[in-house]
Tab-separated table of C-alpha atoms in Angstrom:
chain	number	residue	atom	x	y	z
O	19	MET	CA	-8.200	71.996	-23.059
O	20	THR	CA	-7.257	73.107	-26.543
O	21	SER	CA	-8.271	76.170	-28.606
O	22	GLN	CA	-8.260	76.507	-32.355
O	23	THR	CA	-5.810	78.879	-33.969
O	24	PHE	CA	-4.769	79.548	-37.550
O	25	GLN	CA	-1.492	79.975	-39.367
O	26	LEU	CA	-0.045	80.868	-42.748
O	27	VAL	CA	2.563	78.596	-44.317
O	28	MET	CA	4.633	80.023	-47.164
O	29	ARG	CA	4.659	77.593	-50.062
O	30	ALA	CA	6.506	79.850	-52.528
O	31	GLY	CA	8.316	83.140	-51.990
O	32	PRO	CA	11.375	84.504	-50.234
O	33	ASN	CA	11.160	81.957	-47.346
O	34	PRO	CA	9.426	78.730	-48.478
O	35	GLY	CA	8.223	76.637	-45.539
O	36	LYS	CA	8.111	79.549	-43.052
O	37	VAL	CA	5.102	79.455	-40.679
O	38	PHE	CA	3.282	82.618	-39.496
O	39	THR	CA	0.989	82.010	-36.484
O	40	LEU	CA	-2.111	84.236	-36.529
O	41	SER	CA	-2.498	85.370	-32.930
O	42	LYS	CA	-4.049	88.849	-33.404
O	43	SER	CA	-7.501	89.941	-34.445
O	44	GLU	CA	-6.050	92.097	-37.230
O	45	ILE	CA	-2.920	91.187	-39.150
O	46	ILE	CA	-1.236	93.277	-41.853
O	47	ILE	CA	0.694	91.484	-44.584
O	48	GLY	CA	3.251	93.487	-46.597
O	49	ARG	CA	6.826	94.441	-47.340
O	50	ASP	CA	7.069	97.067	-44.615
O	51	VAL	CA	9.063	96.014	-41.539
O	52	SER	CA	6.207	97.190	-39.345
O	53	ALA	CA	3.785	94.642	-40.876
O	54	ASP	CA	2.709	91.641	-38.830
O	55	VAL	CA	3.653	89.240	-41.655
O	56	VAL	CA	6.704	90.657	-43.412
O	57	ILE	CA	7.382	89.384	-46.941
O	58	ASN	CA	10.563	90.901	-48.309
O	59	SER	CA	9.830	91.104	-52.037
O	60	ALA	CA	9.772	94.077	-54.369
O	61	GLU	CA	6.514	92.817	-55.935
O	62	VAL	CA	4.731	92.939	-52.572
O	63	SER	CA	3.320	96.314	-51.526
O	64	ARG	CA	4.281	97.839	-48.186
O	65	ARG	CA	0.742	97.211	-46.885
O	66	HIS	CA	-0.464	94.590	-49.315
O	67	SER	CA	-3.431	92.871	-47.612
O	68	ARG	CA	-5.129	92.455	-44.250
O	69	LEU	CA	-6.542	89.558	-42.252
O	70	ARG	CA	-9.370	90.417	-39.855
O	71	GLN	CA	-10.854	87.969	-37.356
O	72	ASP	CA	-14.619	87.806	-37.015
O	73	ALA	CA	-16.635	85.115	-35.203
O	74	GLY	CA	-13.702	82.753	-34.898
O	75	GLN	CA	-12.643	82.980	-38.552
O	76	TYR	CA	-10.462	85.257	-40.609
O	77	ILE	CA	-11.509	87.497	-43.461
O	78	VAL	CA	-8.972	88.705	-46.018
O	79	ASP	CA	-9.169	91.905	-48.054
O	80	ASP	CA	-6.778	93.750	-50.344
O	81	LEU	CA	-5.368	97.118	-49.262
O	82	GLY	CA	-5.071	98.575	-52.757
O	83	SER	CA	-1.894	96.666	-53.626
O	84	THR	CA	-0.232	97.027	-57.008
O	85	ASN	CA	-0.165	93.339	-57.972
O	86	GLY	CA	-3.365	92.301	-56.180
O	87	THR	CA	-4.408	89.630	-53.686
O	88	PHE	CA	-5.700	86.264	-54.932
O	89	VAL	CA	-7.632	83.542	-53.108
O	90	ASN	CA	-7.573	80.127	-54.795
O	91	GLY	CA	-6.518	81.768	-58.064
O	92	GLN	CA	-9.222	84.482	-58.087
O	93	ARG	CA	-8.304	88.129	-57.543
O	94	ILE	CA	-10.431	89.617	-54.793
O	95	SER	CA	-11.884	93.121	-54.744
O	96	THR	CA	-14.056	92.701	-51.637
O	97	PRO	CA	-13.373	90.987	-48.269
O	98	GLN	CA	-13.586	87.211	-48.439
O	99	ILE	CA	-13.944	84.612	-45.691
O	100	LEU	CA	-11.054	82.147	-45.512
O	101	HIS	CA	-11.359	78.412	-44.982
O	102	SER	CA	-8.643	76.024	-43.946
O	103	GLY	CA	-6.667	74.961	-47.007
O	104	ASP	CA	-7.281	78.159	-48.992
O	105	ILE	CA	-4.352	79.469	-51.046
O	106	ILE	CA	-3.521	83.180	-50.756
O	107	MET	CA	-1.286	84.689	-53.444
O	108	LEU	CA	0.296	88.134	-53.234
O	109	GLY	CA	0.675	88.788	-56.942
O	110	GLU	CA	3.229	86.280	-58.160
O	111	ALA	CA	5.759	87.031	-55.424
O	112	ALA	CA	4.477	84.792	-52.608
O	113	THR	CA	2.023	81.944	-52.065
O	114	LEU	CA	0.616	81.313	-48.568
O	115	ILE	CA	-1.493	78.400	-47.318
O	116	TYR	CA	-4.165	79.260	-44.731
O	117	GLU	CA	-4.367	76.380	-42.216
O	118	SER	CA	-5.863	75.699	-38.812
O	119	ALA	CA	-3.643	74.601	-35.953
O	120	GLN	CA	-4.310	73.223	-32.481
O	121	PHE	CA	-2.714	75.009	-29.526
O	122	ASP	CA	-2.481	73.322	-26.146
O	123	PRO	CA	-2.024	75.938	-23.364
O	124	ASN	CA	-0.569	73.255	-21.086
O	125	ALA	CA	2.150	72.439	-23.594
O	126	THR	CA	5.457	74.243	-23.545
O	127	MET	CA	5.556	74.944	-27.285
O	128	LEU	CA	3.254	75.500	-30.206
O	129	SER	CA	2.513	72.370	-32.202
O	130	PRO	CA	0.703	73.351	-35.424
O	131	VAL	CA	-1.355	70.576	-36.894
O	132	SER	CA	-2.823	71.013	-40.322
O	133	GLU	CA	-6.400	69.818	-40.732
O	134	ARG	CA	-5.528	68.380	-44.061
O	135	ALA	CA	-2.675	66.414	-42.519
O	136	SER	CA	-4.730	65.225	-39.484
O	137	VAL	CA	-5.986	62.238	-41.360
O	138	ALA	CA	-3.052	60.135	-42.318
O	139	PRO	CA	-3.375	58.703	-45.796
O	140	PRO	CA	-3.695	54.958	-45.952
O	141	PRO	CA	-0.407	53.197	-46.572
O	142	MET	CA	0.189	52.508	-50.177
O	143	GLN	CA	0.396	48.893	-51.059
O	144	ALA	CA	3.260	48.020	-53.237
O	145	SER	CA	1.957	46.845	-56.519
O	146	LYS	CA	2.924	43.357	-57.339
O	147	ALA	CA	4.789	43.274	-60.563
O	148	PRO	CA	3.779	40.392	-62.775
O	149	GLN	CA	6.275	37.614	-62.600
O	150	GLN	CA	7.983	36.899	-65.847
O	151	MET	CA	8.033	33.254	-66.762
O	152	THR	CA	11.422	32.057	-67.863
O	153	PRO	CA	11.080	29.701	-70.821
O	154	PRO	CA	12.542	26.227	-70.174
O	155	PRO	CA	15.833	25.530	-71.894
O	156	GLN	CA	15.453	23.750	-75.192
O	157	ALA	CA	16.936	20.283	-75.469
O	158	TYR	CA	19.900	19.929	-77.796
O	159	SER	CA	18.835	17.931	-80.848
O	160	GLY	CA	22.380	17.019	-81.839
O	161	GLN	CA	22.315	18.977	-85.097
O	162	ILE	CA	24.825	21.732	-85.529
O	163	PRO	CA	23.450	24.588	-87.608
O	164	GLY	CA	25.290	24.933	-90.837
O	165	GLY	CA	27.422	27.937	-91.332
O	166	PRO	CA	27.491	30.126	-94.413
O	167	ILE	CA	28.638	28.428	-97.632
O	168	ALA	CA	32.225	29.303	-98.411
O	169	GLN	CA	32.588	31.124	-101.709
O	170	PRO	CA	35.539	30.155	-103.978
O	171	VAL	CA	38.302	32.681	-103.953
O	172	PRO	CA	39.129	33.840	-107.499
O	173	SER	CA	42.731	33.234	-108.520
O	174	PHE	CA	44.833	36.315	-108.781
O	175	GLN	CA	46.185	37.114	-112.257
O	176	PRO	CA	48.775	39.854	-112.348
O	177	PRO	CA	48.078	42.476	-114.971
O	178	VAL	CA	50.258	42.411	-118.085
O	179	PRO	CA	52.545	45.420	-118.226
O	180	LYS	CA	51.652	47.951	-120.882
O	181	ALA	CA	55.159	47.919	-122.433
O	182	ARG	CA	54.968	44.166	-122.858
O	183	ARG	CA	51.579	44.380	-124.543
O	184	GLU	CA	52.901	47.022	-126.948
O	185	GLY	CA	55.983	44.845	-127.751
O	186	VAL	CA	53.773	41.860	-128.601
O	187	SER	CA	51.641	44.040	-130.852
O	188	TRP	CA	54.667	45.280	-132.784
O	189	LEU	CA	55.958	41.736	-133.106
O	190	TRP	CA	52.741	40.534	-134.685
O	191	ALA	CA	52.657	43.578	-136.955
O	192	GLY	CA	56.234	42.880	-138.150
O	193	ALA	CA	55.455	39.200	-138.810
O	194	GLY	CA	52.438	40.207	-140.841
O	195	CYS	CA	54.491	42.574	-142.953
O	196	ILE	CA	57.061	39.875	-143.675
O	197	VAL	CA	54.347	37.439	-144.742
O	198	VAL	CA	52.857	40.047	-147.084
O	199	MET	CA	56.239	40.818	-148.620
O	200	LEU	CA	56.920	37.110	-149.173
O	201	CYS	CA	53.588	36.714	-150.912
O	202	ILE	CA	54.339	39.683	-153.169
O	203	LEU	CA	57.750	38.231	-154.075
O	204	VAL	CA	56.274	34.816	-154.851
O	205	VAL	CA	53.544	36.329	-157.015
O	206	GLY	CA	56.106	38.572	-158.761
O	207	ALA	CA	58.365	35.622	-159.474
O	208	LEU	CA	55.481	33.661	-160.956
O	209	LEU	CA	54.501	36.584	-163.172
O	210	PHE	CA	58.082	37.027	-164.319
O	211	ASP	CA	58.227	33.385	-165.213
O	212	MET	CA	54.842	33.230	-166.944
O	213	LEU	CA	55.421	36.366	-168.994
O	214	ASN	CA	59.033	35.483	-169.714
O	215	LEU	CA	60.158	38.888	-168.553
O	216	TYR	CA	63.663	37.639	-167.916
O	217	CYS	CA	64.599	38.297	-171.530
O	218	THR	CA	62.894	41.670	-171.749
O	219	PRO	CA	64.969	44.771	-171.225
O	220	PRO	CA	65.991	45.938	-168.714
O	221	PHE	CA	65.533	42.634	-166.837
O	222	ASP	CA	67.618	40.622	-169.328
O	223	ALA	CA	70.787	42.307	-168.062
O	224	LEU	CA	69.959	41.409	-164.508
O	225	PHE	CA	69.118	37.752	-165.102
O	226	SER	CA	71.593	36.980	-167.939
O	227	PHE	CA	73.649	34.833	-165.603
O	228	LEU	CA	70.622	32.660	-164.867
O	229	TYR	CA	68.843	32.420	-168.207
O	230	THR	CA	70.001	32.388	-171.774
O	231	CYS	CA	67.579	34.373	-173.876
O	232	PRO	CA	67.014	33.193	-177.479
């Protein structure tokens, strides 16, 4: 024969996963070492809250704690009946899950069984991933794709040194000057001859060995 009992499982706090079996009709929860459920946290009051059994179920009420007692996210100010699966929070320091457990007096040890875990969830079926179709290899048509058109490489022409360019410029300038001087001499000689300046002083003394003036 089995009898129903209840327990608190710490989800968050100083000792996550720790189980507290509720075996008394009145249970004090707090930081004090004399409490029935000791939670060693500075944010938990010495006598933070109380669980009281009535008609086979527990009722929780706050004992004037500093950070308050919450049931399923709501802060309580009056006693509230607990149901299996309810979440009890002592401020933000500890989170406890109120669960029912089955105790077999003929067994040698306590075997807590959560009501929520009594019904095993159906096994999950692995989703079948869609198979990806591999495209068939394309037949080789025998044509080789043409590569990029080769661009002609410009021939390299070494730059002409600056000194050489300047020498060529001076050479052309000198040749031009000589041509101009030759033209002036030719024109001067023609004028001398046309104006018969060879016999006019002072040119007659210079050209007396070439011409005989009348």
